[in-house]
């Protein structure tokens, strides 16, 4: 089949499928893109031809920012439990390097995204071309080499003959739950337009089977022996529980054993918040109940978690002398963490295999009274009555109350991820979508777009602070253009609330964290800037509802839900309002020497907290 390289890419991707548990779906459901001189005549022409002639089914979605389109692709793939992904095409130079942050986010979070950055001329006949980086050490280097450390698979197609192996290698990694992340195939702009006689077999329907690795029986025996010895066990449920669709198995395991279940940011919703074994988030922004159980636990059972520093409270959460770990994880890299007894397996398969070995085991731990007391604290935080501006916890409570069981809340950065893990009551495995592997400001609206595209039957609430909004709000335009309804809850507190609080706790006095005019002392301590983010959202095509106070917010959320188009609900909050304590810690180093009293006091507190850190050997 004589095609250009770009036409071959589009035709190939349209014929890739995944299968798990007998259900097939498109492996690459569509392509986000922004065209420039590097891809408009290559991939752009190929997508146009496919759309006009029906030669390949690969829908194109025009994005407004290259980083944002990768975020949208991440939201889509995460919503699809990593069984379906999106491609992203960008032009040479800044168009492609704008995708670097998105690539890092995808790989950190283990989410499949296919990146197709355009590249320099393979022939070098016109070098140096516009936007080409010249490296005097080598002529085969381009800015796209920056994708190498951020990608789980990287290749550059210098010749059409190389395309088949690059595409097959990319699909292998995209469909492997152990290896997945950002996958990058660089396409030199002249090669994209070059024709070649490709073998027909390359374009036949190809089904990639996503396995559920089963555990080794001996590993199950070792894990069961450790758990049977436990007097105070605790389960930590991570994102792997949700991706493997193992909520029913976790439910059965927890009920049968009586072991309490805490969750990570990625694992929240694995069990409903009101499940009898659920104790909420664990770690730096977890609940006091889960963190108390973590401090006292003699065995931690990690299921599908990578043990980030927020989950382990910077290795202070699991404090009992001699605490041991049992980890069920599809990746041996994660299963071996904390010197654990490793069960390398799919979460669903691992739980199903482990439970029969614990038939006689029952934890008699008592924690329900503590959970009930904590939920009363949540109720109080949700209805604080703080004034004159409301507290952020009240906004979260209003959104939580407005959400239906299947609706989705999206967040990524600032103070809200911590407040959400602490307070949010998730009722569905797909309700809680907080990107907290990379915690990337600007993810929220773009990520919400991808989530809504993955499941249009759900209402999607992008909960975004003013700092993140100013980083990246452009995909409001994309959603409006495509008729995709989102509910954007824009919380304005005139600065970086999270970093402001962190700065104060580290003795840096909230320096440089407010959106104000530069004052007389050469600091940003003047009057507030006259920035109207609601007006900005309206200028991008959104419907806007301005709210003053929680009563108006509740009504605004109701109106937004009833609307059939993207609606921004705007409310101001008090950045200094109180939030319940997680009774935990996060390691952020404090200056060892300082002339500031605030910094010296913070250093003393830091050194005290550091004494609780430990290695699990």
XYZ file of C-alpha atoms in Angstrom:
617
model
C 0.000 0.000 0.000
C 1.696 3.175 -1.174
C 1.234 5.847 1.470
C 3.163 8.694 2.964
C 4.689 7.979 6.363
C 2.079 10.221 8.015
C -0.759 8.468 6.153
C 0.672 5.140 7.268
C 0.767 6.325 10.898
C -2.892 7.378 10.807
C -4.001 4.186 9.040
C -2.080 1.993 11.482
C -3.365 3.730 14.609
C -6.964 3.489 13.441
C -6.647 -0.313 13.366
C -5.203 -0.892 16.845
C -7.418 -2.402 19.549
C -7.020 -3.598 23.129
C -8.739 -6.510 24.836
C -9.115 -7.390 28.496
C -11.591 -9.842 29.972
C -13.071 -10.399 26.530
C -13.989 -6.743 25.918
C -12.377 -4.958 22.972
C -12.003 -1.214 22.512
C -10.011 1.190 20.382
C -6.398 1.433 21.526
C -6.011 4.919 20.027
C -9.393 6.632 20.056
C -8.394 9.877 18.336
C -5.740 12.526 17.883
C -5.334 15.925 19.538
C -3.265 18.378 17.599
C -2.117 21.859 16.719
C -0.707 22.266 13.214
C 2.378 24.182 12.198
C 4.865 24.019 9.366
C 6.315 20.793 10.799
C 3.135 18.681 10.645
C 0.451 20.480 8.651
C 1.506 18.864 5.341
C 2.293 15.520 6.958
C 0.124 14.301 9.811
C -2.341 17.133 9.171
C -2.819 16.094 5.545
C -3.146 12.451 6.581
C -5.854 13.220 9.139
C -7.713 15.373 6.606
C -7.555 12.629 3.973
C -8.760 10.019 6.457
C -11.693 12.225 7.457
C -12.679 13.189 3.900
C -12.362 9.725 2.338
C -13.196 7.496 5.301
C -9.963 5.578 4.734
C -9.157 5.540 8.455
C -11.206 6.256 11.574
C -9.038 8.536 13.700
C -11.022 11.607 14.802
C -9.062 14.856 15.068
C -9.546 17.300 17.943
C -8.112 20.818 17.660
C -6.423 21.837 20.925
C -5.283 25.316 21.967
C -2.122 24.450 23.877
C 0.204 21.497 23.304
C 0.807 20.831 26.994
C -2.915 20.960 27.626
C -3.707 18.445 24.894
C -1.403 15.925 26.563
C -3.216 16.584 29.853
C -6.522 15.952 28.092
C -5.116 12.706 26.706
C -4.076 11.687 30.229
C -7.558 12.395 31.569
C -9.035 10.308 28.767
C -6.733 7.315 29.296
C -7.082 7.340 33.063
C -10.854 7.380 32.736
C -10.566 4.388 30.396
C -8.467 2.475 32.958
C -5.478 2.716 30.591
C -7.168 0.484 28.008
C -7.647 3.274 25.465
C -5.435 6.275 24.773
C -5.107 9.336 22.541
C -2.379 10.515 20.186
C -1.037 14.081 20.163
C 0.592 15.730 17.138
C 2.588 18.952 17.302
C 4.772 20.985 14.992
C 8.552 21.265 15.094
C 10.298 23.182 17.872
C 8.203 24.937 20.526
C 5.048 23.101 19.483
C 6.707 19.809 20.302
C 8.645 20.914 23.381
C 5.437 22.330 24.830
C 4.443 18.674 25.254
C 7.378 17.883 27.547
C 5.567 18.701 30.784
C 2.619 16.563 29.688
C 5.005 13.722 28.858
C 6.517 13.869 32.333
C 3.061 13.903 33.906
C 1.932 10.859 31.920
C 5.027 8.837 32.753
C 5.037 9.745 36.447
C 1.388 8.685 36.682
C 1.895 5.534 34.527
C -0.740 6.687 31.998
C -0.486 5.803 28.264
C -0.224 8.733 25.830
C 1.168 8.616 22.280
C 3.182 11.719 21.361
C 4.025 12.498 17.727
C 6.369 15.505 17.829
C 7.521 16.779 14.455
C 11.248 16.938 13.865
C 13.978 18.453 11.680
C 14.649 17.393 8.062
C 16.076 13.877 7.863
C 17.845 14.835 4.621
C 19.370 17.937 6.211
C 19.103 19.508 2.755
C 17.678 22.765 4.132
C 19.371 22.754 7.537
C 19.196 24.639 9.758
C 15.454 24.974 9.319
C 13.174 27.310 11.222
C 13.056 26.383 14.945
C 15.909 23.849 14.663
C 18.364 23.571 17.543
C 21.913 23.334 16.186
C 24.204 21.194 18.306
C 27.844 21.510 17.208
C 28.619 18.082 18.689
C 26.230 16.164 16.395
C 23.830 16.679 13.508
C 21.384 14.004 14.701
C 20.304 15.880 17.847
C 17.125 17.949 18.024
C 15.059 19.483 20.795
C 12.955 16.309 20.739
C 15.788 14.429 22.437
C 14.485 16.078 25.592
C 11.629 13.549 25.422
C 14.008 10.605 25.955
C 14.129 10.622 29.784
C 10.415 11.451 29.987
C 9.225 8.623 27.734
C 8.782 4.925 28.393
C 9.501 4.369 24.685
C 11.260 6.757 22.319
C 12.122 6.466 18.659
C 12.829 8.743 15.718
C 11.810 7.592 12.245
C 14.605 8.733 9.919
C 13.453 6.456 7.068
C 10.056 5.021 6.062
C 11.475 1.515 6.459
C 11.812 2.166 10.192
C 8.163 3.051 10.750
C 6.727 -0.432 11.271
C 9.117 -1.338 14.094
C 8.603 2.068 15.746
C 4.810 1.760 15.672
C 4.792 -1.809 16.971
C 7.232 -0.906 19.733
C 5.058 2.037 20.716
C 1.915 -0.090 20.939
C 3.700 -2.720 23.024
C 4.493 -0.141 25.699
C 1.176 1.731 25.504
C -0.741 -1.497 26.219
C 1.537 -2.856 28.950
C 0.312 -1.799 32.434
C 3.821 -2.317 33.820
C 5.730 -0.319 31.210
C 3.179 2.290 30.177
C 3.580 6.050 30.202
C 4.411 8.619 27.563
C 5.420 7.022 24.257
C 7.191 9.278 21.767
C 7.730 8.750 18.041
C 9.524 11.712 16.462
C 8.590 12.331 12.842
C 10.974 14.442 10.741
C 8.884 16.804 8.680
C 10.221 15.675 5.308
C 9.813 11.997 6.217
C 6.150 12.594 7.136
C 5.444 13.522 3.502
C 7.628 10.810 1.928
C 5.862 7.919 0.155
C 6.708 4.240 0.575
C 5.194 0.870 -0.329
C 4.128 -0.441 3.070
C 3.094 -4.089 3.539
C -0.678 -4.560 3.788
C -0.252 -6.647 6.928
C 0.841 -3.547 8.869
C -2.656 -2.118 8.540
C -4.713 -5.179 9.433
C -6.763 -5.037 12.621
C -4.422 -5.816 15.499
C -5.658 -6.659 19.003
C -3.292 -6.093 21.923
C -4.243 -8.318 24.846
C -3.883 -6.574 28.210
C -2.982 -9.286 30.641
C -3.970 -9.858 34.249
C -0.751 -11.406 35.580
C -1.550 -14.041 38.204
C 0.582 -14.374 41.327
C 3.078 -17.112 41.982
C 1.560 -19.568 44.522
C 4.674 -19.407 46.697
C 4.371 -15.596 46.823
C 0.763 -15.943 47.992
C 1.861 -18.358 50.719
C 4.538 -15.951 51.937
C 2.148 -12.998 51.917
C -0.585 -14.925 53.733
C 1.858 -15.999 56.438
C 2.808 -12.398 57.172
C -0.824 -11.207 57.207
C -1.935 -14.039 59.503
C 0.677 -12.896 62.005
C -0.672 -9.322 62.009
C -2.504 -7.916 65.016
C -2.975 -4.407 63.595
C -2.952 -4.645 59.768
C -3.823 -1.830 57.383
C -4.568 -1.929 53.656
C -3.324 0.938 51.490
C -5.316 0.963 48.243
C -3.648 2.735 45.326
C -4.527 3.544 41.753
C -3.788 -0.016 40.647
C -7.001 -1.145 42.358
C -9.033 1.182 40.153
C -7.137 0.536 36.905
C -7.552 -3.219 37.340
C -11.239 -2.774 38.238
C -10.681 -4.622 41.500
C -13.107 -2.742 43.770
C -15.383 -5.769 44.202
C -12.428 -7.971 45.132
C -11.142 -5.359 47.593
C -14.617 -5.096 49.104
C -14.815 -8.871 49.576
C -11.274 -9.040 50.983
C -11.860 -6.227 53.487
C -15.211 -7.565 54.685
C -13.886 -11.103 55.071
C -10.752 -10.098 56.990
C -12.011 -7.015 58.812
C -8.855 -5.126 57.837
C -9.302 -1.327 57.535
C -8.693 0.213 54.112
C -6.942 3.547 53.606
C -6.489 5.047 50.155
C -3.976 7.127 48.244
C -4.779 10.068 45.976
C -4.951 7.729 42.966
C -6.838 5.059 44.923
C -9.605 7.186 46.433
C -12.948 5.724 45.435
C -11.647 2.159 45.290
C -14.091 1.681 48.172
C -16.988 4.034 48.815
C -16.351 6.494 51.643
C -19.128 4.907 53.749
C -17.895 1.340 53.351
C -17.571 -0.239 56.838
C -13.814 -0.782 56.322
C -12.999 2.597 54.773
C -10.870 4.957 56.886
C -10.055 7.600 54.242
C -6.832 8.928 52.831
C -3.474 8.058 54.343
C -0.280 10.097 54.599
C 0.581 13.783 54.534
C -2.933 14.862 53.549
C -4.799 11.841 54.880
C -7.339 11.569 57.651
C -6.339 11.468 61.323
C -8.050 8.064 61.577
C -6.040 6.469 58.766
C -2.811 8.049 59.979
C -3.342 6.798 63.533
C -3.890 3.293 62.183
C -0.802 3.679 59.978
C 1.384 4.694 62.930
C 0.249 1.646 64.907
C 0.079 -0.932 62.122
C 2.371 -3.942 62.307
C 1.617 -5.046 58.716
C 0.868 -2.772 55.766
C -0.779 -4.371 52.740
C -0.102 -2.123 49.758
C -2.314 -2.854 46.749
C -1.486 -1.079 43.507
C 0.402 1.790 45.152
C 3.804 3.231 44.341
C 4.260 4.648 47.874
C 4.827 8.313 47.020
C 6.122 10.609 49.733
C 2.604 11.888 50.386
C 1.375 8.331 50.974
C 4.215 7.511 53.357
C 4.287 11.005 54.915
C 7.899 11.158 53.784
C 8.560 7.783 55.456
C 7.107 8.731 58.811
C 3.569 7.334 58.466
C 4.336 3.689 59.256
C 6.029 4.053 62.594
C 5.601 0.774 64.510
C 8.855 -0.997 65.363
C 9.291 -3.977 63.070
C 6.450 -2.986 60.740
C 6.330 -5.270 57.693
C 4.889 -4.796 54.228
C 3.056 -7.027 51.785
C 2.690 -5.468 48.347
C 0.458 -6.616 45.498
C 1.469 -4.798 42.337
C 1.610 -5.559 38.639
C 5.087 -3.976 38.546
C 7.891 -5.701 40.426
C 9.519 -2.278 40.810
C 6.650 -1.159 43.055
C 5.927 -4.543 44.630
C 9.433 -4.647 46.133
C 9.255 -1.211 47.785
C 9.635 -0.932 51.573
C 11.465 -4.296 51.541
C 8.072 -5.918 51.174
C 6.980 -9.474 50.655
C 6.203 -9.039 46.968
C 3.218 -10.427 45.120
C 3.772 -9.469 41.493
C 0.286 -9.636 40.035
C -2.702 -7.725 38.761
C -4.564 -6.271 41.754
C -7.790 -8.122 41.013
C -6.027 -11.439 40.411
C -3.796 -10.966 43.459
C -6.649 -10.243 45.861
C -8.703 -13.148 44.532
C -5.766 -15.520 45.006
C -4.843 -14.244 48.461
C -8.251 -14.316 50.123
C -8.674 -18.144 50.279
C -5.356 -18.378 52.128
C -6.796 -16.145 54.884
C -10.012 -18.095 55.443
C -9.403 -18.406 59.179
C -8.048 -14.884 59.666
C -10.151 -12.065 61.099
C -8.873 -8.742 62.382
C -10.691 -7.627 65.533
C -9.536 -4.029 65.275
C -11.956 -1.350 66.451
C -11.916 1.820 64.409
C -15.533 2.568 63.496
C -16.074 5.010 66.370
C -13.030 6.985 65.237
C -14.346 7.041 61.663
C -17.751 8.268 62.839
C -16.119 11.021 64.889
C -14.016 12.037 61.897
C -17.066 12.234 59.638
C -18.604 14.646 62.105
C -15.454 16.763 61.650
C -15.961 16.613 57.883
C -19.561 17.750 58.285
C -18.330 20.663 60.394
C -15.693 21.628 57.781
C -18.294 21.424 55.016
C -20.622 23.794 56.901
C -18.137 25.996 58.738
C -19.995 29.293 58.296
C -16.671 31.080 57.839
C -16.806 34.775 56.993
C -16.800 37.224 55.477
C -15.505 35.029 52.657
C -16.236 31.290 52.796
C -13.643 28.642 53.545
C -12.325 26.364 50.819
C -13.618 23.364 52.754
C -17.149 24.770 52.379
C -16.691 25.012 48.608
C -15.527 21.393 48.506
C -18.552 20.401 50.583
C -20.933 22.188 48.226
C -19.388 20.493 45.193
C -19.430 17.118 46.952
C -23.129 17.569 47.750
C -23.872 18.661 44.166
C -22.123 15.648 42.639
C -24.149 12.639 41.684
C -22.724 9.207 42.430
C -21.194 8.887 38.957
C -20.005 12.477 38.584
C -16.288 13.271 38.514
C -14.256 15.902 40.366
C -10.937 16.909 38.771
C -8.036 18.598 40.529
C -4.248 18.623 40.439
C -2.379 21.336 42.311
C -2.460 23.852 45.111
C -4.113 23.418 48.480
C -7.174 21.669 47.087
C -5.634 18.201 46.484
C -4.769 18.000 50.166
C -8.183 19.224 51.275
C -9.869 16.838 48.841
C -8.002 13.755 50.021
C -8.755 14.765 53.587
C -12.438 15.601 53.136
C -13.931 14.279 49.866
C -16.524 11.536 50.126
C -16.049 9.419 47.001
C -18.886 7.084 46.053
C -17.620 5.605 42.784
C -14.197 4.365 41.602
C -14.203 6.996 38.855
C -15.558 9.939 40.831
C -12.243 11.224 42.168
C -9.634 12.305 39.613
C -6.806 14.171 41.346
C -3.537 14.193 39.390
C -1.089 14.035 42.259
C 1.848 12.177 40.770
C 3.159 15.303 39.048
C 0.707 17.754 40.663
C 0.772 19.935 37.587
C -0.823 23.371 37.741
C -3.056 23.844 34.720
C -4.105 20.189 34.445
C -7.648 20.654 35.717
C -9.617 22.056 32.771
C -7.693 20.141 30.114
C -7.868 16.919 32.133
C -11.600 17.412 32.632
C -11.999 17.751 28.862
C -10.378 14.349 28.301
C -12.442 12.755 31.059
C -15.700 14.028 29.583
C -14.670 12.764 26.142
C -13.978 9.343 27.662
C -17.393 9.157 29.368
C -19.938 11.763 28.198
C -22.584 10.224 30.501
C -20.947 11.738 33.593
C -20.978 15.320 34.799
C -17.381 16.500 35.192
C -16.446 19.212 37.714
C -13.053 20.868 37.220
C -12.231 22.386 40.602
C -9.525 24.951 39.853
C -7.828 27.686 41.832
C -6.902 31.057 40.373
C -3.213 30.091 40.195
C -3.896 27.001 38.095
C -6.497 28.814 36.009
C -3.957 31.462 35.028
C -1.502 28.732 34.055
C -3.797 27.093 31.505
C -7.411 27.924 30.765
C -7.247 27.722 26.954
C -9.008 24.382 26.654
C -12.239 26.115 27.608
C -12.164 27.198 23.956
C -11.614 23.609 22.800
C -14.540 22.355 24.875
C -16.822 25.140 23.657
C -15.861 24.517 20.027
C -16.586 20.789 20.325
C -19.792 21.293 22.314
C -18.363 19.460 25.335
C -20.028 20.418 28.590
C -17.890 20.869 31.701
C -18.609 22.499 35.051
C -15.591 24.583 36.050
C -15.617 25.689 39.688
C -13.180 28.612 39.767
C -11.999 29.352 43.306
C -10.310 32.731 43.557
C -8.239 33.539 46.627
C -5.834 36.004 44.988
C -2.675 33.957 45.162
C -1.056 30.608 45.782
C -2.905 29.368 48.852
C -1.053 26.071 49.151
C 2.446 27.470 48.713
C 1.513 30.419 50.907
C 0.638 28.088 53.774
C 3.715 25.944 53.096
C 5.903 29.051 52.971
C 4.593 30.183 56.334
C 5.178 26.767 57.901
C 8.766 26.801 56.612
C 9.496 30.245 57.978
C 9.331 32.095 54.666
C 6.374 34.280 55.656
C 4.226 33.718 52.529
C 6.796 35.672 50.504
C 5.902 35.941 46.801
C 2.636 34.016 47.043
C -0.008 36.751 46.685
C -1.415 38.347 43.545
C -0.859 41.987 44.498
C 0.864 45.094 43.224
C 4.519 45.475 44.086
C 4.614 47.631 47.226
C 6.934 50.209 48.761
C 9.162 47.539 50.311
C 9.764 45.953 46.882
C 7.479 43.091 47.892
C 4.099 42.072 46.495
C 2.256 43.554 49.471
C 0.292 46.330 47.765
C -3.380 46.332 46.821
C -4.919 43.301 45.152
C -4.623 43.160 41.388
C -7.847 44.026 39.519
C -7.953 40.656 37.772
C -11.402 39.416 36.745
C -11.077 35.728 35.960
C -14.816 35.316 35.531
C -14.755 37.896 32.758
C -11.797 36.090 31.234
C -13.713 32.800 31.191
C -16.685 34.540 29.608
C -14.415 35.928 26.885
C -13.344 32.355 26.054
C -16.946 31.356 25.356
C -18.031 29.952 28.710
C -21.260 30.704 30.504
C -20.351 32.283 33.848
C -22.149 32.292 37.186
C -20.701 34.605 39.835
C -21.381 33.522 43.415
C -21.019 35.327 46.726
C -21.160 32.855 49.554
C -22.056 29.199 49.815
C -25.814 29.634 49.365
C -25.247 31.266 45.981
C -22.650 28.614 45.133
C -25.147 25.837 45.832
C -27.664 27.487 43.530
C -24.974 28.166 40.927
C -23.922 24.518 40.880
C -27.543 23.498 40.404
C -27.910 25.872 37.446
C -24.616 24.668 35.952
C -25.755 21.074 36.209
C -29.006 21.895 34.425
C -27.185 23.728 31.639
C -26.162 21.978 28.421
C -22.944 23.954 27.856
C -19.658 24.656 29.589
C -20.281 26.760 32.676
C -17.788 28.450 34.974
C -18.994 28.928 38.555
C -16.844 31.624 40.182
C -16.453 32.195 43.923
C -13.949 33.988 46.143
C -12.644 32.283 49.276
C -10.500 33.159 52.272
C -6.979 31.739 51.740
C -6.392 31.763 55.513
C -9.482 29.781 56.462
C -8.928 26.767 58.704
C -8.908 23.102 57.639
C -8.737 20.056 59.927
C -5.277 18.632 60.550
C -4.164 15.365 58.990
C -1.872 14.842 61.991
C 0.893 13.976 59.583
C 4.004 15.492 57.972
C 5.657 16.182 54.624
C 9.397 16.599 54.189
C 10.250 19.967 52.629
C 13.737 21.085 53.734
C 14.113 24.297 55.733
C 17.177 26.555 55.530
C 19.772 25.290 57.988
C 21.026 28.791 58.789
C 19.123 32.071 58.643
C 18.988 35.564 60.086
C 15.176 35.346 60.192
C 13.570 34.277 63.450
C 10.695 32.628 61.552
C 13.088 30.450 59.548
C 15.131 29.437 62.609
C 11.949 28.386 64.427
C 10.818 26.403 61.387
C 14.212 24.679 61.194
C 13.887 23.550 64.808
C 10.475 22.053 64.072
C 11.837 20.429 60.905
C 14.701 18.731 62.720
C 12.246 17.380 65.297
C 9.994 15.919 62.578
C 12.967 14.410 60.721
C 13.679 12.179 63.683
C 10.593 10.166 62.810
C 11.836 9.265 59.348
C 13.020 5.740 58.757
C 14.106 3.284 56.134
C 12.164 0.058 55.837
C 14.855 -2.582 55.606
